[in-house]
Coordinates of C-alpha atoms in Angstrom, one line a residue:
M22 CA 253.2 113.4 150.8
K23 CA 253.4 115.3 147.5
N24 CA 251.8 112.5 145.5
Y25 CA 249.1 112.1 148.1
K26 CA 248.2 115.8 147.9
Q27 CA 247.9 115.5 144.2
I28 CA 245.4 112.7 144.7
V29 CA 243.5 114.8 147.2
F30 CA 243.3 117.7 144.7
V31 CA 242.1 115.4 141.9
C32 CA 239.4 113.8 144.2
A33 CA 238.3 117.3 145.4
L34 CA 238.0 118.5 141.8
A35 CA 236.1 115.4 140.7
L36 CA 233.6 115.7 143.5
S37 CA 233.2 119.4 142.8
L38 CA 232.5 118.7 139.1
A39 CA 230.0 115.9 140.2
G40 CA 227.9 118.6 141.7
C41 CA 228.3 117.8 145.4
K42 CA 228.3 121.5 146.3
E43 CA 229.3 122.6 149.8
P44 CA 226.3 124.5 151.1
A45 CA 228.2 126.1 154.0
I46 CA 231.5 127.5 152.8
N47 CA 232.6 128.0 149.2
E48 CA 236.1 126.5 149.6
G49 CA 235.9 123.4 147.6
I50 CA 235.0 119.8 148.7
L51 CA 237.2 117.8 151.0
P52 CA 238.0 114.3 149.8
L53 CA 236.7 111.2 151.5
Y54 CA 239.3 109.1 153.2
E55 CA 239.9 106.2 155.5
P56 CA 241.6 107.4 158.7
A57 CA 245.3 106.6 158.8
T58 CA 245.0 105.4 162.4
V59 CA 242.4 104.1 164.8
D60 CA 244.0 105.2 168.1
A61 CA 242.6 102.3 170.1
G62 CA 243.9 103.8 173.4
G63 CA 242.2 107.1 172.8
G64 CA 239.7 106.5 175.6
N65 CA 242.6 107.1 178.0
W66 CA 243.7 110.4 176.6
Q67 CA 243.6 113.3 179.0
T68 CA 240.3 115.2 178.8
I69 CA 240.0 118.9 179.1
V70 CA 236.7 119.8 180.9
L71 CA 235.9 116.3 182.1
T72 CA 238.0 114.8 184.8
S73 CA 238.5 111.8 182.5
G74 CA 236.7 109.8 179.8
A75 CA 235.2 107.7 182.6
E76 CA 233.3 110.7 184.0
V77 CA 230.4 110.0 181.6
S78 CA 229.0 106.5 181.8
V79 CA 227.9 104.8 178.6
P80 CA 225.5 101.8 179.0
A81 CA 226.5 98.5 177.6
P82 CA 225.0 97.7 174.2
L83 CA 222.9 94.6 173.4
A84 CA 224.9 91.6 172.3
V85 CA 225.4 91.3 168.5
T86 CA 223.7 87.9 168.7
S87 CA 220.5 89.5 170.1
T88 CA 217.4 89.6 168.0
S89 CA 217.2 93.3 168.4
Y90 CA 220.7 93.9 167.1
Q91 CA 220.2 91.5 164.2
N92 CA 217.1 93.3 163.2
E93 CA 219.0 96.6 163.2
L94 CA 221.7 95.1 161.1
A95 CA 219.1 93.7 158.6
E96 CA 217.5 97.1 158.4
L97 CA 220.8 98.8 157.8
K98 CA 221.6 96.4 154.9
N99 CA 218.2 97.1 153.4
T100 CA 218.6 100.9 153.7
L101 CA 222.1 100.7 152.3
Y102 CA 220.9 99.6 148.8
S103 CA 217.8 101.8 148.6
I104 CA 218.8 105.4 149.4
D105 CA 217.8 108.2 147.0
P106 CA 220.2 110.9 145.5
A107 CA 219.4 113.4 148.3
K108 CA 220.4 110.9 151.0
S109 CA 223.5 109.9 149.0
T110 CA 224.5 113.6 148.9
S111 CA 224.0 113.8 152.7
V112 CA 226.2 110.7 153.1
N113 CA 229.0 112.2 151.1
Y114 CA 228.7 115.6 152.8
W115 CA 229.1 114.2 156.3
G116 CA 231.4 111.4 155.2
T117 CA 234.3 113.9 154.9
G118 CA 234.5 114.1 158.7
G119 CA 232.0 115.4 161.3
V120 CA 234.6 117.3 163.3
V121 CA 235.7 119.2 160.2
R122 CA 232.2 119.8 158.9
W123 CA 231.0 121.3 162.2
N124 CA 234.1 123.5 162.2
Q125 CA 233.0 124.7 158.8
I126 CA 229.5 125.3 160.1
A127 CA 231.0 127.3 163.0
R128 CA 233.0 129.4 160.5
L129 CA 230.0 130.0 158.4
L130 CA 228.0 131.3 161.3
V131 CA 230.9 133.5 162.6
S132 CA 231.2 135.1 159.2
K133 CA 227.4 135.6 159.0
Y134 CA 227.4 137.4 162.4
N135 CA 230.8 139.2 162.1
L136 CA 229.2 142.5 161.3
A137 CA 230.9 145.8 161.2
P138 CA 230.3 147.8 164.4
T139 CA 227.8 150.6 164.5
Y140 CA 227.6 153.7 166.6
N141 CA 224.9 152.3 168.8
S142 CA 226.5 148.9 169.1
P143 CA 230.2 149.1 168.9
T144 CA 230.8 145.5 169.9
S145 CA 227.9 143.9 168.0
Q146 CA 230.3 142.3 165.6
F147 CA 231.4 138.6 166.1
S148 CA 235.1 139.5 166.0
D149 CA 238.3 137.8 167.2
P150 CA 237.7 137.5 170.9
Q151 CA 234.2 136.1 170.5
A152 CA 235.3 133.8 167.6
A153 CA 238.4 132.5 169.6
R154 CA 236.1 131.6 172.5
L155 CA 233.6 129.9 170.3
F156 CA 236.1 127.8 168.4
A157 CA 237.8 126.8 171.7
L158 CA 234.6 125.7 173.4
L159 CA 233.4 123.8 170.3
S160 CA 236.7 122.0 169.9
V161 CA 236.9 121.1 173.6
A162 CA 233.4 119.7 173.6
Q163 CA 234.0 117.6 170.5
Y164 CA 237.3 116.3 171.9
D165 CA 236.0 115.4 175.3
A166 CA 232.9 113.7 173.9
L167 CA 235.1 111.7 171.6
V168 CA 237.3 110.5 174.4
V169 CA 234.2 109.2 176.1
A170 CA 233.1 107.6 172.9
W171 CA 236.4 106.0 172.3
R172 CA 236.6 104.6 175.9
A173 CA 233.2 103.0 175.4
K174 CA 234.1 101.6 172.0
Y175 CA 237.0 99.6 173.3
Q176 CA 235.3 98.8 176.6
Y177 CA 232.4 97.0 174.8
N178 CA 234.0 96.2 171.5
R179 CA 230.9 95.9 169.4
P180 CA 232.5 95.0 166.0
S181 CA 232.9 97.5 163.3
I182 CA 230.3 97.4 160.6
L183 CA 233.3 96.5 158.3
R184 CA 233.6 93.2 160.2
Q185 CA 229.9 92.3 159.8
D186 CA 229.6 91.5 156.1
V187 CA 228.6 95.1 155.3
T188 CA 230.3 97.4 152.8
P189 CA 229.6 101.0 153.8
R190 CA 229.1 103.6 151.0
I191 CA 232.0 105.7 152.3
P192 CA 235.4 104.9 153.9
I193 CA 235.1 104.5 157.6
A194 CA 237.5 103.8 160.5
D195 CA 237.8 100.2 161.5
V196 CA 236.9 100.9 165.2
P197 CA 234.2 99.4 167.3
S198 CA 230.9 100.8 166.1
Y199 CA 229.2 101.4 169.5
P200 CA 228.7 104.3 170.3
S201 CA 228.7 106.3 167.1
E202 CA 231.4 109.0 167.1
D203 CA 229.5 110.9 164.5
A204 CA 226.3 111.1 166.6
A205 CA 228.4 112.3 169.6
I206 CA 230.0 115.0 167.4
A207 CA 226.7 116.1 165.9
E208 CA 224.9 116.4 169.3
V209 CA 227.7 118.2 171.2
S210 CA 228.4 120.6 168.3
C211 CA 224.8 121.5 167.8
R212 CA 224.3 122.3 171.5
V213 CA 227.5 124.4 171.7
L214 CA 226.7 126.4 168.6
A215 CA 223.1 126.9 169.5
Y216 CA 224.4 128.5 172.7
F217 CA 226.3 131.1 170.7
F218 CA 223.7 131.5 167.9
P219 CA 220.3 130.8 169.5
S220 CA 218.4 132.2 166.5
E221 CA 220.0 129.4 164.4
A222 CA 219.0 126.6 166.8
T223 CA 216.4 125.1 164.6
W224 CA 218.7 125.0 161.6
L225 CA 221.5 123.5 163.7
Q226 CA 219.2 120.8 165.0
S227 CA 218.3 119.9 161.4
Q228 CA 222.0 119.7 160.5
A229 CA 222.6 117.4 163.5
A230 CA 219.7 115.2 162.7
D231 CA 220.9 114.9 159.1
H232 CA 224.5 114.1 160.3
K233 CA 223.3 111.3 162.6
Q234 CA 220.9 109.8 160.0
S235 CA 223.6 109.9 157.3
R236 CA 225.6 107.3 159.2
I237 CA 222.7 104.8 158.9
W238 CA 222.2 105.7 155.2
A239 CA 226.0 105.2 154.7
G240 CA 225.9 101.8 156.3
A241 CA 228.4 102.9 159.0
N242 CA 226.3 102.6 162.2
V243 CA 223.1 100.9 163.3
A244 CA 220.4 102.9 165.2
S245 CA 221.5 101.9 168.7
D246 CA 225.1 103.1 167.9
V247 CA 223.7 106.5 167.0
K248 CA 221.4 106.7 170.0
A249 CA 224.3 106.0 172.4
G250 CA 226.6 108.6 170.8
E251 CA 223.8 111.2 171.0
E252 CA 223.2 110.5 174.7
L253 CA 226.8 110.6 175.8
A254 CA 227.2 114.0 174.2
V255 CA 224.5 115.7 176.4
P256 CA 226.4 115.8 179.7
V257 CA 229.6 116.7 177.9
A258 CA 228.0 119.7 176.3
T259 CA 226.4 120.7 179.6
K260 CA 229.7 120.8 181.3
V261 CA 231.4 122.8 178.6
L262 CA 228.6 125.3 178.6
T263 CA 228.7 125.6 182.3
R264 CA 232.4 126.6 182.0
A265 CA 231.3 129.1 179.3
Q266 CA 228.9 130.7 181.7
S267 CA 231.6 131.3 184.3
D268 CA 234.6 132.3 182.2
R269 CA 234.0 136.1 182.8
F270 CA 233.3 136.8 179.1
S271 CA 229.9 138.3 180.1
Q272 CA 231.9 141.3 181.6
A273 CA 234.2 141.8 178.6
T274 CA 232.1 144.6 177.1
D275 CA 232.9 146.6 180.2
P276 CA 229.4 147.7 181.1
G277 CA 230.7 150.1 183.7
N278 CA 233.1 151.8 181.2
T279 CA 236.1 151.3 183.5
W280 CA 238.3 151.4 180.5
Q281 CA 238.2 155.2 180.5
A282 CA 239.8 155.4 184.0
K283 CA 242.3 152.8 182.9
R284 CA 243.3 154.8 179.9
T285 CA 243.8 157.9 182.1
A286 CA 246.1 155.9 184.4
A287 CA 247.9 154.0 181.6
P288 CA 251.7 154.2 181.7
Y289 CA 252.0 155.7 178.3
D290 CA 252.6 159.2 177.1
Q291 CA 250.1 159.4 174.3
K292 CA 246.9 157.4 174.7
W293 CA 244.9 155.5 172.1
T294 CA 241.7 157.2 170.9
S295 CA 239.1 155.9 168.6
L296 CA 239.6 156.8 164.9
A297 CA 236.1 155.7 164.0
L298 CA 233.7 158.4 162.7
P299 CA 232.0 159.1 165.0
A300 CA 234.3 157.9 167.8
E301 CA 233.2 154.6 169.4
A302 CA 234.1 152.8 172.6
P303 CA 236.8 150.2 172.1
L304 CA 236.1 146.6 171.4
L305 CA 235.6 144.4 174.5
P306 CA 237.9 146.3 176.9
L307 CA 237.8 143.6 179.6
A308 CA 238.4 140.6 177.3
G309 CA 241.8 140.3 178.9
N310 CA 240.2 139.1 182.1
I311 CA 238.7 135.9 180.5
T312 CA 239.6 132.6 182.1
T313 CA 242.5 131.0 180.3
W314 CA 242.8 127.3 179.3
Y315 CA 246.5 127.2 180.2
N316 CA 248.2 128.5 183.3
A317 CA 247.5 132.2 183.5
T318 CA 250.4 132.9 185.8
T319 CA 252.9 131.3 183.4
I320 CA 251.4 133.2 180.5
A321 CA 251.7 136.5 182.5
Q322 CA 255.4 135.7 183.3
S323 CA 256.2 136.1 179.6
V324 CA 254.4 139.4 179.1
P325 CA 256.1 141.6 176.5
A326 CA 258.2 144.5 177.6
A327 CA 256.7 148.0 177.8
P328 CA 256.6 149.7 174.4
A329 CA 258.8 152.7 173.6
L330 CA 257.2 156.1 174.4
T331 CA 255.9 158.0 171.4
T332 CA 258.5 160.7 171.9
S333 CA 261.4 158.2 171.7
A334 CA 263.6 157.6 168.6
P335 CA 262.6 153.9 168.3
F336 CA 258.9 154.8 168.2
Q337 CA 259.4 157.6 165.7
Q338 CA 261.4 155.3 163.5
A339 CA 258.7 152.6 163.7
L340 CA 256.0 155.2 162.8
A341 CA 258.1 156.4 159.9
E342 CA 258.5 152.9 158.6
V343 CA 254.7 152.5 158.5
R344 CA 254.4 155.8 156.6
T345 CA 257.0 154.7 154.1
L346 CA 255.2 151.4 153.5
S347 CA 252.0 153.3 153.1
D348 CA 253.5 155.5 150.5
S349 CA 255.3 152.8 148.5
R350 CA 253.4 149.6 149.2
T351 CA 254.3 146.9 146.7
R352 CA 251.8 144.8 144.9
D353 CA 252.9 141.7 147.0
Q354 CA 252.7 143.6 150.3
Y355 CA 249.2 144.7 149.3
R356 CA 248.3 141.1 148.5
I357 CA 249.6 139.9 151.9
A358 CA 247.8 142.6 153.8
T359 CA 244.5 141.9 152.0
A360 CA 244.8 138.1 152.3
W361 CA 245.2 138.2 156.1
A362 CA 242.8 141.2 156.8
D363 CA 240.0 138.8 158.0
G364 CA 237.7 141.7 158.8
A365 CA 233.9 142.1 159.0
G366 CA 232.0 139.5 157.0
T367 CA 234.8 136.9 157.3
Y368 CA 235.2 134.1 159.9
T369 CA 238.0 136.2 161.5
A370 CA 241.7 135.5 161.8
V371 CA 241.0 132.6 164.2
G372 CA 238.7 131.0 161.7
H373 CA 241.4 131.6 159.0
W374 CA 243.8 129.4 161.0
N375 CA 241.1 126.8 161.6
R376 CA 240.7 126.5 157.8
L377 CA 244.4 126.0 157.4
A378 CA 244.3 123.3 160.1
E379 CA 241.5 121.6 158.2
E380 CA 243.8 121.2 155.2
Q381 CA 246.4 119.5 157.4
I382 CA 243.9 117.3 159.1
S383 CA 242.7 116.1 155.7
Y384 CA 246.2 115.6 154.3
A385 CA 247.2 113.5 157.4
R386 CA 243.9 111.5 157.2
Q387 CA 243.3 112.0 160.9
N388 CA 240.4 110.1 162.6
E389 CA 237.7 112.0 164.3
L390 CA 239.3 111.8 167.8
R391 CA 242.7 112.9 166.6
A392 CA 241.1 115.7 164.5
A393 CA 239.2 117.0 167.5
R394 CA 242.5 116.9 169.5
S395 CA 244.2 119.0 166.8
Y396 CA 241.5 121.6 166.8
A397 CA 241.2 121.7 170.6
L398 CA 244.9 122.3 171.0
L399 CA 245.0 125.0 168.3
N400 CA 241.9 126.8 169.5
R401 CA 242.6 126.8 173.2
T402 CA 246.0 128.3 172.4
L403 CA 244.4 131.0 170.1
Q404 CA 241.9 131.9 172.8
D405 CA 244.6 132.3 175.4
V406 CA 246.6 134.4 172.9
T407 CA 243.6 136.6 172.4
T408 CA 243.1 137.0 176.2
A409 CA 246.8 137.7 176.8
C410 CA 247.1 140.3 174.0
W411 CA 243.8 142.0 175.0
G412 CA 245.0 142.4 178.5
Q413 CA 248.1 144.2 177.4
K414 CA 246.3 146.4 174.8
Y415 CA 244.3 147.9 177.6
Q416 CA 247.3 148.1 179.9
Y417 CA 249.2 150.6 177.7
F418 CA 246.6 152.0 175.2
V419 CA 249.2 152.5 172.5
P420 CA 247.7 154.4 169.6
R421 CA 247.4 153.1 166.1
P422 CA 249.9 154.5 163.5
S423 CA 247.2 156.5 161.8
Q424 CA 246.7 158.4 165.1
G425 CA 250.3 159.6 165.0
D426 CA 250.4 160.3 161.2
A427 CA 247.0 161.0 159.6
N428 CA 248.5 160.6 156.1
I429 CA 249.1 156.9 156.6
K430 CA 246.9 155.0 154.1
T431 CA 245.7 151.6 155.4
V432 CA 244.7 148.6 153.4
S433 CA 242.0 147.5 155.7
P434 CA 239.8 149.3 158.3
I435 CA 241.7 150.4 161.4
P436 CA 240.7 148.2 164.3
N437 CA 238.9 150.1 167.0
Y438 CA 241.1 149.1 169.9
P439 CA 244.6 149.9 171.0
S440 CA 247.6 148.7 169.1
Y441 CA 250.3 147.0 171.2
P442 CA 250.9 144.1 171.0
S443 CA 249.7 142.8 167.6
V444 CA 247.2 140.0 168.2
R445 CA 247.3 139.0 164.5
S446 CA 251.0 138.4 164.6
A447 CA 250.6 136.5 167.9
Y448 CA 248.0 134.3 166.2
A449 CA 250.4 133.6 163.3
S450 CA 253.3 132.5 165.5
A451 CA 251.2 130.5 167.9
A452 CA 249.1 128.8 165.3
T453 CA 252.1 127.9 163.2
S454 CA 253.9 126.4 166.3
I455 CA 250.9 124.3 167.1
L456 CA 250.5 123.1 163.5
L457 CA 254.2 122.4 163.1
Y458 CA 254.0 120.3 166.3
L459 CA 251.1 118.3 164.9
F460 CA 252.2 118.2 161.2
P461 CA 256.0 118.5 161.2
S462 CA 256.3 117.4 157.6
E463 CA 254.5 120.6 156.4
S464 CA 257.1 123.0 157.7
I465 CA 257.8 124.7 154.4
A466 CA 254.2 125.7 153.7
L467 CA 253.4 126.5 157.3
N468 CA 256.4 128.7 157.8
R469 CA 255.7 130.6 154.6
Q470 CA 252.1 131.3 155.8
A471 CA 253.4 132.4 159.1
G472 CA 255.8 134.8 157.6
E473 CA 253.1 136.5 155.6
A474 CA 250.5 136.5 158.4
T475 CA 253.0 137.9 160.9
L476 CA 253.9 141.0 158.8
A477 CA 250.4 141.5 157.3
P478 CA 249.3 144.1 159.9
L479 CA 252.5 146.1 159.2
Y480 CA 251.9 146.0 155.5
A481 CA 248.3 147.0 156.1
G482 CA 249.5 150.1 157.9
T483 CA 247.6 149.3 161.1
Q484 CA 250.6 148.1 163.2
Y485 CA 254.2 149.0 164.0
R486 CA 257.1 146.6 163.6
F487 CA 257.7 146.6 167.4
S488 CA 254.1 145.6 168.0
V489 CA 254.4 142.8 165.5
E490 CA 257.6 141.5 167.1
A491 CA 256.1 141.6 170.6
G492 CA 253.0 139.7 169.4
T493 CA 255.1 137.2 167.6
K494 CA 257.3 136.5 170.7
W495 CA 254.3 136.2 173.0
G496 CA 252.4 133.9 170.6
N497 CA 255.5 131.6 170.6
G498 CA 255.6 131.6 174.4
I499 CA 252.0 130.7 174.8
S500 CA 252.1 128.0 172.2
S501 CA 255.2 126.5 173.9
L502 CA 253.1 126.1 177.1
A503 CA 250.3 124.4 175.1
I504 CA 252.7 122.0 173.4
A505 CA 254.3 121.0 176.6
Q506 CA 251.0 120.0 178.0
A507 CA 250.0 118.2 174.7
K508 CA 253.1 116.0 175.0
S509 CA 251.7 114.4 178.1
D510 CA 248.1 114.0 177.2
G511 CA 248.5 110.4 176.1
A512 CA 248.1 110.9 172.4
N513 CA 251.7 110.6 171.4

């Protein structure tokens, strides 16, 4: 694995020096690779929103002996040897993997719209709850669309382009070519992202069109492959967006300000108050009511214990620890707190874990279907972690450390919502558990990242150790539930 990573790094550097700049996110260029597996049985994997891969019917393709198909193949060969540099750049850009590229585009848009709150619009930012929901819905749509595509591929078995005397310009998986998995990814991703970012719809449609066409320029699919992939994605996207419209997120901003009465009734001796100047309503007070992907009852059964009251010795010791860290923060603690701050202008903590997953997907050379499964598992878990933690935050209304000791100096802005439990620590433990399940050989690097991410809020001065520990424990519990289900989805 070490040697492979070295090869990956060299390839990435070479492509970067060649001028193939990533227009979306400035994080280097992923290498092109042939997927390590084809997962021929992927069409039978358990779907998430669809009842099964058979729910969406894909029409049979024309025979490869037909005049129409032979004309498509001849046109493909002619195109393959006559593309210009701009088309070649497009081929290489999308050739690194459509699932990963659209995840990068999602991260780009989240960071663009993750604006700092204002007095008139305290929840206008695209912060963790919104981002977690977006990444989950996008990943689920990609995954279910690809299960449908994989089922049709092996149902009809139109030979891979590799088996038809064609050498594509990029490495491709040796799977049946009909329908195009890339066209399915492009169409379903475009539709889901346009739902979240309607003002970006035109740009997203241009990206999707470029992605689909790049497969023909690359010599990886004929036009009828692309058309079938595009068409199967439409009903999948519609079903995913129907779920989005009924997941109770529309009420998360608490238009009736019910949070004020809940704070009054909260079983805690000193209640959270906004430390923003001027004070603002908290972020998405009812985001704890959003529909979960996994069993809500089981998640609730592992709810953290009630936090110690502010007058208790344990609480005062925890507050004193934050103050001590604030007064004597080491350079390394500052580095960790900053690296995992993921505030306004970034793609959020959830996006941060998606980027780390991207690295693992690339190292493991996962095919599109398996990459989509990895993201879907990770992002459903992170959205449920968000929902669970948000519910408890507005159960107790535990104040941030700076409310109890105004002399605490924080590394990052103080989040404008209650403290307990730490959602960032819950993300760290949950995401690490999921990634360790998917990529067990990367345990050293993943555990190191988890250790830093878990303690980052404490080092930043925005969380207590007991809040960090509660978040970590709950994140582990929710990820265990997700992994148990993943073990029976047919992909192992």
